Structure formats: structure tokens, C-alpha cells
Amino acid sequence: ALQEFKTAEAGRTELIKNLVAAILTVLARAYMETQSLIFVTEENRKLVEHAIWYINHHYEEEITLAEMVRLSAMSKSGFCAMFCAITGTSFKNYLNRVRIEKAAQMLEAGQSVTVAGSRSGFGDLSTFYRNFKKYMGLSPREYAGKSK
């Protein structure tokens, strides 16, 4: 390629263009192999939307990724990738966000922190406190105090 640059032979420009195109093709193929391209089909969208509906209506229950994978009839990696492609977040983050939003509503309605934590689906209060602070920027007690 360097020799073609230095010569003035006919067709030199076309040859250089072809070499650059070949290099770009090799680089593009290498890049595409490292990316997992997700194509959201209508069927997969419906399966994830059902999982979202389930989370929103059963947030107070124990909901596991394994259960969602089973209900969707997808592989674990396929479900996680599809869920993230559609919602923009992971299954776990989505579930925690829904639970925290519901707990915040309970606190605003005057429920105690203990009741809001247990009725929003968190297994223990320390997990509830940690996640509430992460998503809301305040502890549940601080949030309850501000909403009064």
C-alpha cells in the first residue's frame, strides 16, 4: 500500500481506495463480532411486557430472575438482554425501582417504615433501607419525615 502511495501509476487512487475499504471491512467485522446485536421481535416484546406487568402487580411477592425466565420461555441471557433493550435497565434494577416507588407511596400515606419495607417485597429491612437510599437519595425515615 505504501508503494502505491509513492508511485504515479494509473489506477493508484482506485487501488488505495479499495485497500482502505478492505481494511474498514475487516475492522467492522471484528467490531460486529464483539457486539451482541439485539433484535426486538414483537413476540419478545410481548413476553417482556408481560414480565413488566407481572412485576408491577406482584412486587410484594418474591420474584426471581429464574421465575421470569421460566415464564418467558427464553434463555436467561436472552431474557436479560431483551429486558434491558426494552426497559433500558436490568431486571433487578427495574424490580427494585418498582418496589421503592410503592414503598414511597406507602410512606406518603402514613405507613410505618417497617410496614412499607415488608409490604413492598423486600426480604429484610437492611436491604430495603439500602435500596431506598440508593434510589431516593434519602433514608426511608428521612423520606417519611419530609412527606408529613
CSV table of C-alpha atoms in Angstrom, one decimal:
chain,number,residue,atom,x,y,z
A,1,ALA,CA,0.0,0.0,0.0
A,2,LEU,CA,2.9,2.4,0.8
A,3,GLN,CA,4.4,1.7,-2.6
A,4,GLU,CA,1.2,2.7,-4.3
A,5,PHE,CA,1.3,6.0,-2.4
A,6,LYS,CA,4.7,6.7,-3.7
A,7,THR,CA,4.1,5.8,-7.4
A,8,ALA,CA,2.3,7.8,-10.0
A,9,GLU,CA,1.0,4.7,-11.9
A,10,ALA,CA,-2.5,4.6,-13.5
A,11,GLY,CA,-5.2,3.3,-11.1
A,12,ARG,CA,-3.2,4.1,-8.0
A,13,THR,CA,-6.1,6.1,-6.4
A,14,GLU,CA,-8.6,3.3,-7.0
A,15,LEU,CA,-6.3,0.7,-5.6
A,16,ILE,CA,-5.7,2.8,-2.4
A,17,LYS,CA,-9.5,3.3,-2.1
A,18,ASN,CA,-10.0,-0.4,-2.3
A,19,LEU,CA,-7.3,-1.2,0.2
A,20,VAL,CA,-8.9,1.3,2.7
A,21,ALA,CA,-12.3,-0.2,2.1
A,22,ALA,CA,-10.9,-3.7,2.7
A,23,ILE,CA,-9.3,-2.5,6.0
A,24,LEU,CA,-12.5,-0.9,7.1
A,25,THR,CA,-14.4,-4.0,6.3
A,26,VAL,CA,-12.1,-6.2,8.4
A,27,LEU,CA,-12.4,-3.7,11.3
A,28,ALA,CA,-16.2,-3.5,11.0
A,29,ARG,CA,-16.4,-7.3,11.0
A,30,ALA,CA,-14.2,-7.6,14.1
A,31,TYR,CA,-16.3,-4.9,15.9
A,32,MET,CA,-19.6,-6.6,15.0
A,33,GLU,CA,-18.3,-9.9,16.4
A,34,THR,CA,-17.8,-8.3,19.8
A,35,GLN,CA,-21.2,-6.8,19.9
A,36,SER,CA,-24.3,-8.8,20.7
A,37,LEU,CA,-26.9,-7.2,18.5
A,38,ILE,CA,-30.4,-7.4,19.9
A,39,PHE,CA,-33.3,-7.6,17.6
A,40,VAL,CA,-36.6,-7.0,19.5
A,41,THR,CA,-39.3,-9.1,17.8
A,42,GLU,CA,-43.0,-8.4,18.5
A,43,GLU,CA,-43.2,-11.8,20.3
A,44,ASN,CA,-40.2,-11.0,22.6
A,45,ARG,CA,-41.6,-7.5,23.3
A,46,LYS,CA,-44.9,-9.1,24.4
A,47,LEU,CA,-43.0,-11.5,26.7
A,48,VAL,CA,-41.1,-8.7,28.3
A,49,GLU,CA,-44.2,-6.6,28.6
A,50,HIS,CA,-45.9,-9.5,30.4
A,51,ALA,CA,-42.9,-9.7,32.8
A,52,ILE,CA,-43.2,-5.9,33.4
A,53,TRP,CA,-46.9,-6.3,34.1
A,54,TYR,CA,-46.2,-9.2,36.5
A,55,ILE,CA,-43.6,-7.2,38.4
A,56,ASN,CA,-46.0,-4.2,38.7
A,57,HIS,CA,-48.8,-6.4,40.1
A,58,HIS,CA,-46.8,-8.8,42.2
A,59,TYR,CA,-43.9,-6.6,43.5
A,60,GLU,CA,-44.7,-7.5,47.1
A,61,GLU,CA,-44.1,-11.2,46.4
A,62,GLU,CA,-40.7,-12.9,46.0
A,63,ILE,CA,-39.9,-12.5,42.3
A,64,THR,CA,-36.8,-14.1,40.9
A,65,LEU,CA,-35.0,-13.9,37.6
A,66,ALA,CA,-35.3,-17.6,37.3
A,67,GLU,CA,-39.1,-17.4,37.6
A,68,MET,CA,-39.2,-14.6,34.9
A,69,VAL,CA,-37.0,-16.6,32.6
A,70,ARG,CA,-39.3,-19.7,33.1
A,71,LEU,CA,-42.4,-17.6,32.4
A,72,SER,CA,-40.9,-16.0,29.3
A,73,ALA,CA,-39.6,-19.3,27.9
A,74,MET,CA,-36.4,-17.6,27.0
A,75,SER,CA,-32.8,-18.3,27.9
A,76,LYS,CA,-31.5,-16.4,30.9
A,77,SER,CA,-29.1,-14.3,28.8
A,78,GLY,CA,-31.8,-13.8,26.1
A,79,PHE,CA,-34.4,-12.6,28.7
A,80,CYS,CA,-31.9,-10.2,30.4
A,81,ALA,CA,-30.7,-8.8,27.1
A,82,MET,CA,-34.2,-8.3,25.8
A,83,PHE,CA,-35.5,-6.9,29.1
A,84,CYS,CA,-32.7,-4.3,29.1
A,85,ALA,CA,-33.2,-3.4,25.4
A,86,ILE,CA,-36.9,-2.7,26.1
A,87,THR,CA,-36.8,-1.1,29.5
A,88,GLY,CA,-33.3,0.5,29.4
A,89,THR,CA,-32.4,-1.2,32.7
A,90,SER,CA,-31.7,-4.6,34.2
A,91,PHE,CA,-34.5,-6.9,35.6
A,92,LYS,CA,-33.1,-6.4,39.2
A,93,ASN,CA,-33.0,-2.6,38.9
A,94,TYR,CA,-36.5,-2.4,37.4
A,95,LEU,CA,-37.9,-4.7,40.2
A,96,ASN,CA,-36.1,-2.6,42.9
A,97,ARG,CA,-37.3,0.7,41.4
A,98,VAL,CA,-40.9,-0.5,41.4
A,99,ARG,CA,-40.7,-1.7,44.9
A,100,ILE,CA,-39.1,1.6,46.1
A,101,GLU,CA,-41.8,3.6,44.3
A,102,LYS,CA,-44.5,1.6,46.0
A,103,ALA,CA,-42.8,1.9,49.4
A,104,ALA,CA,-42.5,5.7,48.9
A,105,GLN,CA,-46.3,5.8,48.2
A,106,MET,CA,-46.9,3.8,51.4
A,107,LEU,CA,-44.7,6.2,53.4
A,108,GLU,CA,-46.5,9.2,52.0
A,109,ALA,CA,-49.8,7.6,53.0
A,110,GLY,CA,-48.6,7.4,56.6
A,111,GLN,CA,-47.4,3.7,56.8
A,112,SER,CA,-44.5,3.0,59.1
A,113,VAL,CA,-41.1,2.3,57.6
A,114,THR,CA,-41.3,-1.3,58.8
A,115,VAL,CA,-44.7,-1.9,57.1
A,116,ALA,CA,-43.6,-0.1,53.9
A,117,GLY,CA,-40.4,-2.2,53.7
A,118,SER,CA,-42.1,-5.5,54.3
A,119,ARG,CA,-45.2,-4.8,52.1
A,120,SER,CA,-43.0,-3.6,49.2
A,121,GLY,CA,-41.4,-7.0,48.7
A,122,PHE,CA,-38.0,-6.6,50.3
A,123,GLY,CA,-36.9,-9.6,52.3
A,124,ASP,CA,-35.3,-7.7,55.1
A,125,LEU,CA,-35.2,-4.1,56.4
A,126,SER,CA,-31.5,-3.6,55.8
A,127,THR,CA,-31.9,-4.4,52.0
A,128,PHE,CA,-34.9,-2.1,52.0
A,129,TYR,CA,-33.0,0.8,53.6
A,130,ARG,CA,-30.0,0.4,51.3
A,131,ASN,CA,-32.1,0.3,48.2
A,132,PHE,CA,-34.4,3.1,49.3
A,133,LYS,CA,-31.5,5.4,49.9
A,134,LYS,CA,-29.9,4.4,46.6
A,135,TYR,CA,-32.9,5.2,44.5
A,136,MET,CA,-34.5,8.1,46.5
A,137,GLY,CA,-31.4,9.8,48.0
A,138,LEU,CA,-32.9,9.7,51.5
A,139,SER,CA,-33.4,7.0,54.1
A,140,PRO,CA,-37.0,5.8,54.4
A,141,ARG,CA,-37.3,7.6,57.8
A,142,GLU,CA,-36.0,10.9,56.3
A,143,TYR,CA,-38.4,10.5,53.4
A,144,ALA,CA,-41.3,9.8,55.7
A,145,GLY,CA,-40.5,12.8,57.7
A,146,LYS,CA,-40.4,15.1,54.7
A,147,SER,CA,-43.7,13.8,53.3
A,148,LYS,CA,-45.6,14.8,56.5
